[in-house]
């Protein structure tokens, strides 16, 4: 927690170990300064030290809550089993929302230090899943930045109590401001290009299928924005068509590890913006899920991600 308080920390899986993520939960469970632990579980490992730590935290008097998505394809049974185990152990468990999947990857720890509460968050592109962390390529950020921790807390409060959250200023959250903000970011690059200035986007996602966002990318390309796409799977955008997509290049990486990180980099007139996300650019993700896109404010981490 001291290291996170001093500055944001990036983890790049599986090239770096998932152990620090697990240890945050295990240390928080027994830390006398920790009062609350909250997490969203989309896919859960059959044997999970993270969830064992949540149950241990209850024994140490912590307030522990977990949102468990039971519509996670192929993992429905495992998630239900864990949900029941957590409930029996005293964890406050919340389940799927009707008509919407919760796909965000968030965890929050509240710690009282020198009489003052501090929030620590982990925001990632991948699941809290000890097995897939060995074979999925993902990014995660540990942060105590209140701009991010306060809004992560608002996401979790919404899932627990369903109040309308305070408007998000930093996070892009599905069902609220995510699609609108993506349109703004793409449109901003197009506006800069129309002025004859450098405009560029680098977008890394699993799948690109949403018709409206593809139309926005075509518009940006026609305006002169250089767009580099890294799309692992489904891609419904056609690059290299003169007068439509001649400024768009696409590659797909299929290799030893499953490319799972979603990364969005916007040149923004030289003041580069970097975002990490749980969301692919598919209609289901942008319209029918609670996803989270979060900014990376630390410049050294921005450079690491670009590298």
C-alpha positions as a Markdown table, in Angstrom:
| # | Residue | x | y | z |
|---|---|---|---|---|
| 1 | Unk | 0.0 | 0.0 | 0.0 |
| 2 | Unk | 2.9 | 2.3 | 0.7 |
| 3 | Unk | 4.2 | 1.8 | -2.9 |
| 4 | Unk | 0.8 | 2.4 | -4.4 |
| 5 | Unk | 0.3 | 5.6 | -2.3 |
| 6 | Unk | 3.6 | 6.9 | -3.6 |
| 7 | Unk | 2.6 | 6.4 | -7.3 |
| 8 | Unk | 0.6 | 4.4 | -9.7 |
| 9 | Unk | 2.0 | 0.9 | -10.5 |
| 10 | Unk | 1.5 | -1.0 | -13.8 |
| 11 | Unk | 1.5 | -4.7 | -14.1 |
| 12 | Unk | 1.8 | -6.5 | -17.5 |
| 13 | Unk | 0.6 | -10.0 | -17.5 |
| 14 | Unk | 1.7 | -12.7 | -18.0 |
| 15 | Unk | 5.2 | -11.3 | -18.5 |
| 16 | Unk | 5.0 | -10.1 | -14.9 |
| 17 | Unk | 3.6 | -12.2 | -12.2 |
| 18 | Unk | 0.0 | -12.0 | -11.1 |
| 19 | Unk | 1.2 | -12.5 | -7.5 |
| 20 | Unk | 1.0 | -8.8 | -6.5 |
| 21 | Unk | -2.7 | -8.7 | -7.4 |
| 22 | Unk | -3.3 | -11.7 | -5.2 |
| 23 | Unk | -1.2 | -10.3 | -2.4 |
| 24 | Unk | -3.2 | -7.1 | -2.3 |
| 25 | Unk | -6.2 | -9.2 | -1.3 |
| 26 | Unk | -4.3 | -11.4 | 1.0 |
| 27 | Unk | -2.6 | -8.6 | 2.8 |
| 28 | Unk | -5.7 | -6.5 | 3.0 |
| 29 | Unk | -7.6 | -9.5 | 4.6 |
| 30 | Unk | -5.3 | -9.4 | 7.7 |
| 31 | Unk | -4.3 | -5.7 | 7.7 |
| 32 | Unk | -5.7 | -4.1 | 10.9 |
| 33 | Unk | -5.9 | -0.7 | 9.0 |
| 34 | Unk | -8.2 | -2.1 | 6.3 |
| 35 | Unk | -11.9 | -1.7 | 6.8 |
| 36 | Unk | -13.5 | -2.5 | 3.4 |
| 37 | Unk | -12.7 | -4.7 | 0.4 |
| 38 | Unk | -14.9 | -4.7 | -2.7 |
| 39 | Unk | -14.4 | -6.5 | -6.0 |
| 40 | Unk | -16.2 | -7.4 | -9.3 |
| 41 | Unk | -15.8 | -11.0 | -10.3 |
| 42 | Unk | -16.6 | -11.8 | -14.0 |
| 43 | Unk | -14.6 | -15.1 | -14.4 |
| 44 | Unk | -13.5 | -17.0 | -11.3 |
| 45 | Unk | -10.8 | -19.6 | -11.1 |
| 46 | Unk | -11.9 | -23.0 | -9.7 |
| 47 | Unk | -9.2 | -22.6 | -7.0 |
| 48 | Unk | -9.0 | -18.9 | -6.1 |
| 49 | Unk | -6.6 | -17.5 | -3.5 |
| 50 | Unk | -8.3 | -14.1 | -4.1 |
| 51 | Unk | -11.7 | -15.4 | -3.0 |
| 52 | Unk | -10.2 | -17.4 | -0.1 |
| 53 | Unk | -8.7 | -14.1 | 1.0 |
| 54 | Unk | -12.1 | -12.4 | 0.9 |
| 55 | Unk | -13.6 | -15.1 | 3.2 |
| 56 | Unk | -10.6 | -14.7 | 5.5 |
| 57 | Unk | -11.1 | -10.9 | 5.6 |
| 58 | Unk | -14.7 | -11.4 | 7.0 |
| 59 | Unk | -13.2 | -13.4 | 9.8 |
| 60 | Unk | -10.9 | -10.4 | 10.6 |
| 61 | Unk | -13.9 | -8.1 | 10.8 |
| 62 | Unk | -13.7 | -6.4 | 7.4 |
| 63 | Unk | -16.7 | -5.3 | 5.4 |
| 64 | Unk | -16.4 | -7.4 | 2.2 |
| 65 | Unk | -18.6 | -7.3 | -0.8 |
| 66 | Unk | -18.3 | -9.0 | -4.2 |
| 67 | Unk | -20.3 | -8.5 | -7.4 |
| 68 | Unk | -20.5 | -11.9 | -9.1 |
| 69 | Unk | -21.6 | -12.0 | -12.8 |
| 70 | Unk | -23.4 | -15.3 | -13.3 |
| 71 | Unk | -24.0 | -14.7 | -17.0 |
| 72 | Unk | -20.3 | -15.1 | -17.8 |
| 73 | Unk | -20.4 | -17.6 | -20.7 |
| 74 | Unk | -18.8 | -21.0 | -19.8 |
| 75 | Unk | -18.2 | -20.0 | -16.2 |
| 76 | Unk | -21.8 | -19.8 | -14.9 |
| 77 | Unk | -21.6 | -22.8 | -12.7 |
| 78 | Unk | -18.2 | -22.0 | -11.2 |
| 79 | Unk | -19.3 | -18.4 | -10.5 |
| 80 | Unk | -22.5 | -19.6 | -8.8 |
| 81 | Unk | -20.7 | -22.1 | -6.6 |
| 82 | Unk | -18.2 | -19.4 | -5.5 |
| 83 | Unk | -21.1 | -16.9 | -4.9 |
| 84 | Unk | -22.7 | -19.4 | -2.5 |
| 85 | Unk | -19.4 | -20.1 | -0.7 |
| 86 | Unk | -18.8 | -16.4 | -0.3 |
| 87 | Unk | -22.3 | -15.8 | 1.1 |
| 88 | Unk | -21.9 | -18.6 | 3.6 |
| 89 | Unk | -18.6 | -17.1 | 4.8 |
| 90 | Unk | -20.3 | -13.7 | 5.4 |
| 91 | Unk | -19.3 | -11.9 | 2.3 |
| 92 | Unk | -22.0 | -9.6 | 0.9 |
| 93 | Unk | -22.6 | -11.0 | -2.6 |
| 94 | Unk | -24.5 | -9.2 | -5.4 |
| 95 | Unk | -25.5 | -10.9 | -8.5 |
| 96 | Unk | -26.1 | -10.1 | -12.2 |
| 97 | Unk | -28.3 | -7.2 | -13.3 |
| 98 | Unk | -31.3 | -8.0 | -15.5 |
| 99 | Unk | -30.5 | -7.5 | -19.2 |
| 100 | Unk | -27.0 | -6.2 | -18.6 |
| 101 | Unk | -23.7 | -8.0 | -18.1 |
| 102 | Unk | -21.2 | -6.5 | -15.7 |
| 103 | Unk | -17.8 | -6.9 | -17.3 |
| 104 | Unk | -15.7 | -4.2 | -15.5 |
| 105 | Unk | -12.5 | -5.3 | -13.8 |
| 106 | Unk | -12.3 | -3.4 | -10.5 |
| 107 | Unk | -11.3 | -3.9 | -6.9 |
| 108 | Unk | -11.2 | -1.4 | -4.1 |
| 109 | Unk | -9.6 | -1.4 | -0.6 |
| 110 | Unk | -10.4 | 1.2 | 2.1 |
| 111 | Unk | -7.7 | 1.7 | 4.6 |
| 112 | Unk | -7.6 | 4.1 | 7.6 |
| 113 | Unk | -4.2 | 5.7 | 7.9 |
| 114 | Unk | -3.4 | 8.4 | 10.5 |
| 115 | Unk | -7.1 | 8.7 | 11.2 |
| 116 | Unk | -7.9 | 9.4 | 7.6 |
| 117 | Unk | -9.6 | 7.0 | 5.1 |
| 118 | Unk | -7.7 | 6.2 | 1.9 |
| 119 | Unk | -8.9 | 4.3 | -1.1 |
| 120 | Unk | -6.7 | 2.0 | -3.1 |
| 121 | Unk | -7.9 | 0.5 | -6.4 |
| 122 | Unk | -6.9 | -2.0 | -8.9 |
| 123 | Unk | -8.3 | -1.4 | -12.4 |
| 124 | Unk | -7.5 | -3.9 | -15.2 |
| 125 | Unk | -8.2 | -5.2 | -18.6 |
| 126 | Unk | -8.4 | -8.8 | -17.4 |
| 127 | Unk | -10.2 | -10.9 | -14.8 |
| 128 | Unk | -9.3 | -11.7 | -11.3 |
| 129 | Unk | -8.5 | -15.2 | -12.4 |
| 130 | Unk | -5.3 | -16.9 | -11.3 |
| 131 | Unk | -5.2 | -19.4 | -14.2 |
| 132 | Unk | -6.0 | -17.1 | -17.2 |
| 133 | Unk | -3.5 | -14.6 | -15.8 |
| 134 | Unk | -0.8 | -17.1 | -16.9 |
| 135 | Unk | -1.9 | -17.2 | -20.5 |
| 136 | Unk | -3.8 | -13.9 | -21.2 |
| 137 | Unk | -1.8 | -10.7 | -22.1 |
| 138 | Unk | -3.4 | -8.0 | -19.9 |
| 139 | Unk | -2.6 | -4.7 | -18.2 |
| 140 | Unk | -3.6 | -3.7 | -14.7 |
| 141 | Unk | -3.0 | -0.5 | -12.7 |
| 142 | Unk | -2.8 | -0.1 | -8.9 |
| 143 | Unk | -3.6 | 3.4 | -7.9 |
| 144 | Unk | -4.5 | 5.6 | -4.9 |
| 145 | Unk | -5.3 | 8.6 | -7.2 |
| 146 | Unk | -8.6 | 10.0 | -5.9 |
| 147 | Unk | -9.7 | 10.9 | -9.4 |
| 148 | Unk | -9.8 | 7.2 | -10.1 |
| 149 | Unk | -10.5 | 5.6 | -6.7 |
| 150 | Unk | -13.5 | 7.8 | -6.0 |
| 151 | Unk | -15.2 | 7.0 | -9.3 |
| 152 | Unk | -14.3 | 3.3 | -9.0 |
| 153 | Unk | -16.1 | 3.5 | -5.7 |
| 154 | Unk | -19.1 | 5.1 | -7.4 |
| 155 | Unk | -19.3 | 2.2 | -9.9 |
| 156 | Unk | -19.3 | -0.4 | -7.1 |
| 157 | Unk | -21.9 | 1.6 | -5.1 |
| 158 | Unk | -24.1 | 1.6 | -8.2 |
| 159 | Unk | -23.8 | -2.2 | -8.5 |
| 160 | Unk | -24.6 | -2.7 | -4.8 |
| 161 | Unk | -27.4 | -0.2 | -4.3 |
| 162 | Unk | -28.4 | 0.8 | -7.9 |
| 163 | Unk | -28.6 | 4.6 | -7.2 |
| 164 | Unk | -27.9 | 6.8 | -10.2 |
| 165 | Unk | -24.1 | 7.5 | -9.9 |
| 166 | Unk | -22.7 | 11.0 | -9.8 |
| 167 | Unk | -21.7 | 11.9 | -13.4 |
| 168 | Unk | -18.3 | 10.4 | -14.2 |
| 169 | Unk | -15.5 | 12.9 | -15.1 |
| 170 | Unk | -12.6 | 10.5 | -15.4 |
| 171 | Unk | -13.9 | 7.0 | -16.0 |
| 172 | Unk | -15.9 | 6.0 | -19.0 |
| 173 | Unk | -18.6 | 3.6 | -17.8 |
| 174 | Unk | -21.0 | 1.5 | -19.9 |
| 175 | Unk | -24.7 | 2.5 | -19.6 |
| 176 | Unk | -23.6 | 6.0 | -18.6 |
| 177 | Unk | -21.0 | 8.0 | -20.6 |
| 178 | Unk | -18.8 | 5.4 | -22.3 |
| 179 | Unk | -20.1 | 5.5 | -25.9 |
| 180 | Unk | -20.6 | 9.3 | -25.9 |
| 181 | Unk | -17.0 | 9.9 | -24.7 |
| 182 | Unk | -15.5 | 7.5 | -27.2 |
| 183 | Unk | -17.3 | 9.4 | -30.0 |
| 184 | Unk | -15.8 | 12.6 | -28.5 |
| 185 | Unk | -12.3 | 11.3 | -28.5 |
| 186 | Unk | -12.5 | 10.1 | -32.1 |
| 187 | Unk | -14.2 | 13.3 | -33.2 |
| 188 | Unk | -11.5 | 15.4 | -31.5 |
| 189 | Unk | -8.8 | 13.7 | -33.6 |
| 190 | Unk | -10.9 | 14.3 | -36.8 |
| 191 | Unk | -11.3 | 18.0 | -35.9 |
| 192 | Unk | -7.5 | 18.3 | -35.4 |
| 193 | Unk | -6.8 | 16.6 | -38.7 |
| 194 | Unk | -9.1 | 18.9 | -40.5 |
| 195 | Unk | -7.0 | 21.8 | -39.3 |
| 196 | Unk | -4.0 | 20.2 | -41.0 |
| 197 | Unk | -2.4 | 19.2 | -37.8 |
| 198 | Unk | -1.0 | 15.7 | -36.8 |
| 199 | Unk | -3.8 | 13.4 | -35.6 |
| 200 | Unk | -3.4 | 9.8 | -34.7 |
| 201 | Unk | -5.0 | 6.9 | -32.8 |
| 202 | Unk | -3.6 | 3.5 | -31.7 |
| 203 | Unk | -6.4 | 1.2 | -30.7 |
| 204 | Unk | -5.9 | -2.4 | -29.4 |
| 205 | Unk | -9.0 | -4.5 | -28.9 |
| 206 | Unk | -10.2 | -8.1 | -29.1 |
| 207 | Unk | -13.0 | -7.4 | -31.5 |
| 208 | Unk | -14.4 | -4.5 | -33.6 |
| 209 | Unk | -18.0 | -5.0 | -34.8 |
| 210 | Unk | -20.1 | -2.0 | -33.7 |
| 211 | Unk | -21.5 | -0.3 | -36.8 |
| 212 | Unk | -21.7 | 3.2 | -35.3 |
| 213 | Unk | -18.2 | 3.3 | -34.0 |
| 214 | Unk | -16.8 | 1.9 | -37.3 |
| 215 | Unk | -18.6 | 4.7 | -39.1 |
| 216 | Unk | -16.9 | 7.2 | -36.7 |
| 217 | Unk | -13.5 | 5.6 | -37.6 |
| 218 | Unk | -14.2 | 5.9 | -41.3 |
| 219 | Unk | -15.1 | 9.6 | -40.8 |
| 220 | Unk | -11.8 | 10.1 | -38.9 |
| 221 | Unk | -9.8 | 8.4 | -41.6 |
| 222 | Unk | -11.4 | 10.6 | -44.3 |
| 223 | Unk | -10.5 | 13.6 | -42.3 |
| 224 | Unk | -6.9 | 12.6 | -42.3 |
| 225 | Unk | -6.4 | 10.8 | -38.9 |
| 226 | Unk | -3.8 | 8.0 | -39.0 |
| 227 | Unk | -5.4 | 5.1 | -37.3 |
| 228 | Unk | -3.5 | 2.0 | -36.3 |
| 229 | Unk | -5.6 | -0.9 | -35.1 |
| 230 | Unk | -4.5 | -4.1 | -33.4 |
| 231 | Unk | -7.6 | -6.4 | -33.4 |
| 232 | Unk | -7.1 | -10.0 | -32.3 |
| 233 | Unk | -10.4 | -11.5 | -33.4 |
| 234 | Unk | -13.6 | -10.2 | -35.1 |
| 235 | Unk | -13.0 | -7.1 | -37.3 |
| 236 | Unk | -15.8 | -5.7 | -39.4 |
| 237 | Unk | -13.8 | -2.6 | -40.6 |
| 238 | Unk | -12.1 | -2.8 | -44.0 |
| 239 | Unk | -8.9 | -0.8 | -44.1 |
| 240 | Unk | -7.1 | 0.6 | -47.1 |
| 241 | Unk | -10.1 | 1.7 | -49.2 |
| 242 | Unk | -9.3 | 4.9 | -51.1 |
| 243 | Unk | -11.5 | 7.8 | -50.0 |
| 244 | Unk | -12.9 | 5.8 | -47.0 |
| 245 | Unk | -10.2 | 4.0 | -44.9 |
| 246 | Unk | -6.9 | 4.6 | -46.6 |
| 247 | Unk | -5.5 | 6.0 | -43.4 |
| 248 | Unk | -6.3 | 2.9 | -41.4 |
| 249 | Unk | -3.9 | 0.0 | -40.9 |
| 250 | Unk | -4.9 | -3.2 | -39.1 |
| 251 | Unk | -2.8 | -6.1 | -37.7 |
| 252 | Unk | -3.8 | -9.1 | -35.7 |
| 253 | Unk | -1.5 | -10.8 | -33.1 |
| 254 | Unk | -2.0 | -14.5 | -32.6 |
| 255 | Unk | 0.8 | -16.0 | -30.6 |
| 256 | Unk | 1.7 | -17.9 | -27.5 |
| 257 | Unk | -0.5 | -15.8 | -25.2 |
| 258 | Unk | -4.0 | -14.6 | -25.8 |
| 259 | Unk | -4.0 | -10.9 | -26.5 |
| 260 | Unk | -6.6 | -9.6 | -24.1 |
| 261 | Unk | -5.7 | -6.0 | -23.2 |
| 262 | Unk | -7.7 | -3.1 | -24.6 |
| 263 | Unk | -5.7 | 0.0 | -25.1 |
| 264 | Unk | -6.7 | 3.3 | -26.6 |
| 265 | Unk | -4.1 | 6.0 | -27.4 |
| 266 | Unk | -5.1 | 9.4 | -28.8 |
| 267 | Unk | -2.5 | 11.9 | -30.0 |
| 268 | Unk | -4.7 | 14.8 | -28.8 |
| 269 | Unk | -2.7 | 17.6 | -30.4 |
| 270 | Unk | 0.5 | 16.4 | -28.8 |
| 271 | Unk | -1.0 | 16.0 | -25.3 |
| 272 | Unk | -1.4 | 12.3 | -25.6 |
| 273 | Unk | -4.2 | 10.5 | -23.9 |
| 274 | Unk | -3.9 | 6.8 | -22.9 |
| 275 | Unk | -6.8 | 4.6 | -21.7 |
| 276 | Unk | -7.0 | 1.0 | -20.7 |
| 277 | Unk | -10.3 | -0.9 | -20.8 |
| 278 | Unk | -12.4 | -4.0 | -20.2 |
| 279 | Unk | -14.5 | -3.1 | -23.3 |
| 280 | Unk | -14.2 | -4.4 | -26.9 |
| 281 | Unk | -15.8 | -2.2 | -29.6 |
| 282 | Unk | -18.8 | -4.5 | -30.1 |
| 283 | Unk | -22.5 | -3.5 | -29.8 |
| 284 | Unk | -22.9 | -5.8 | -26.9 |
| 285 | Unk | -20.0 | -4.2 | -24.9 |
| 286 | Unk | -20.8 | -0.6 | -25.7 |
| 287 | Unk | -24.6 | -0.9 | -25.3 |
| 288 | Unk | -25.5 | -3.8 | -23.1 |
| 289 | Unk | -22.7 | -4.1 | -20.5 |
| 290 | Unk | -21.3 | -2.2 | -17.6 |
| 291 | Unk | -17.7 | -1.8 | -18.8 |
| 292 | Unk | -15.0 | 0.5 | -17.5 |
| 293 | Unk | -12.5 | 2.5 | -19.5 |
| 294 | Unk | -10.0 | 4.3 | -17.3 |
| 295 | Unk | -7.3 | 6.9 | -18.1 |
| 296 | Unk | -3.6 | 6.4 | -17.4 |
| 297 | Unk | -2.4 | 9.6 | -15.9 |
| 298 | Unk | 1.2 | 8.6 | -15.0 |
| 299 | Unk | 3.5 | 9.6 | -17.8 |
| 300 | Unk | 6.0 | 6.8 | -17.2 |
| 301 | Unk | 3.2 | 4.2 | -17.4 |
| 302 | Unk | 1.9 | 5.8 | -20.6 |
| 303 | Unk | 5.4 | 5.4 | -22.1 |
| 304 | Unk | 5.6 | 1.7 | -20.9 |
| 305 | Unk | 2.2 | 1.0 | -22.5 |
| 306 | Unk | 3.2 | 2.6 | -25.8 |
| 307 | Unk | 6.5 | 0.8 | -25.8 |
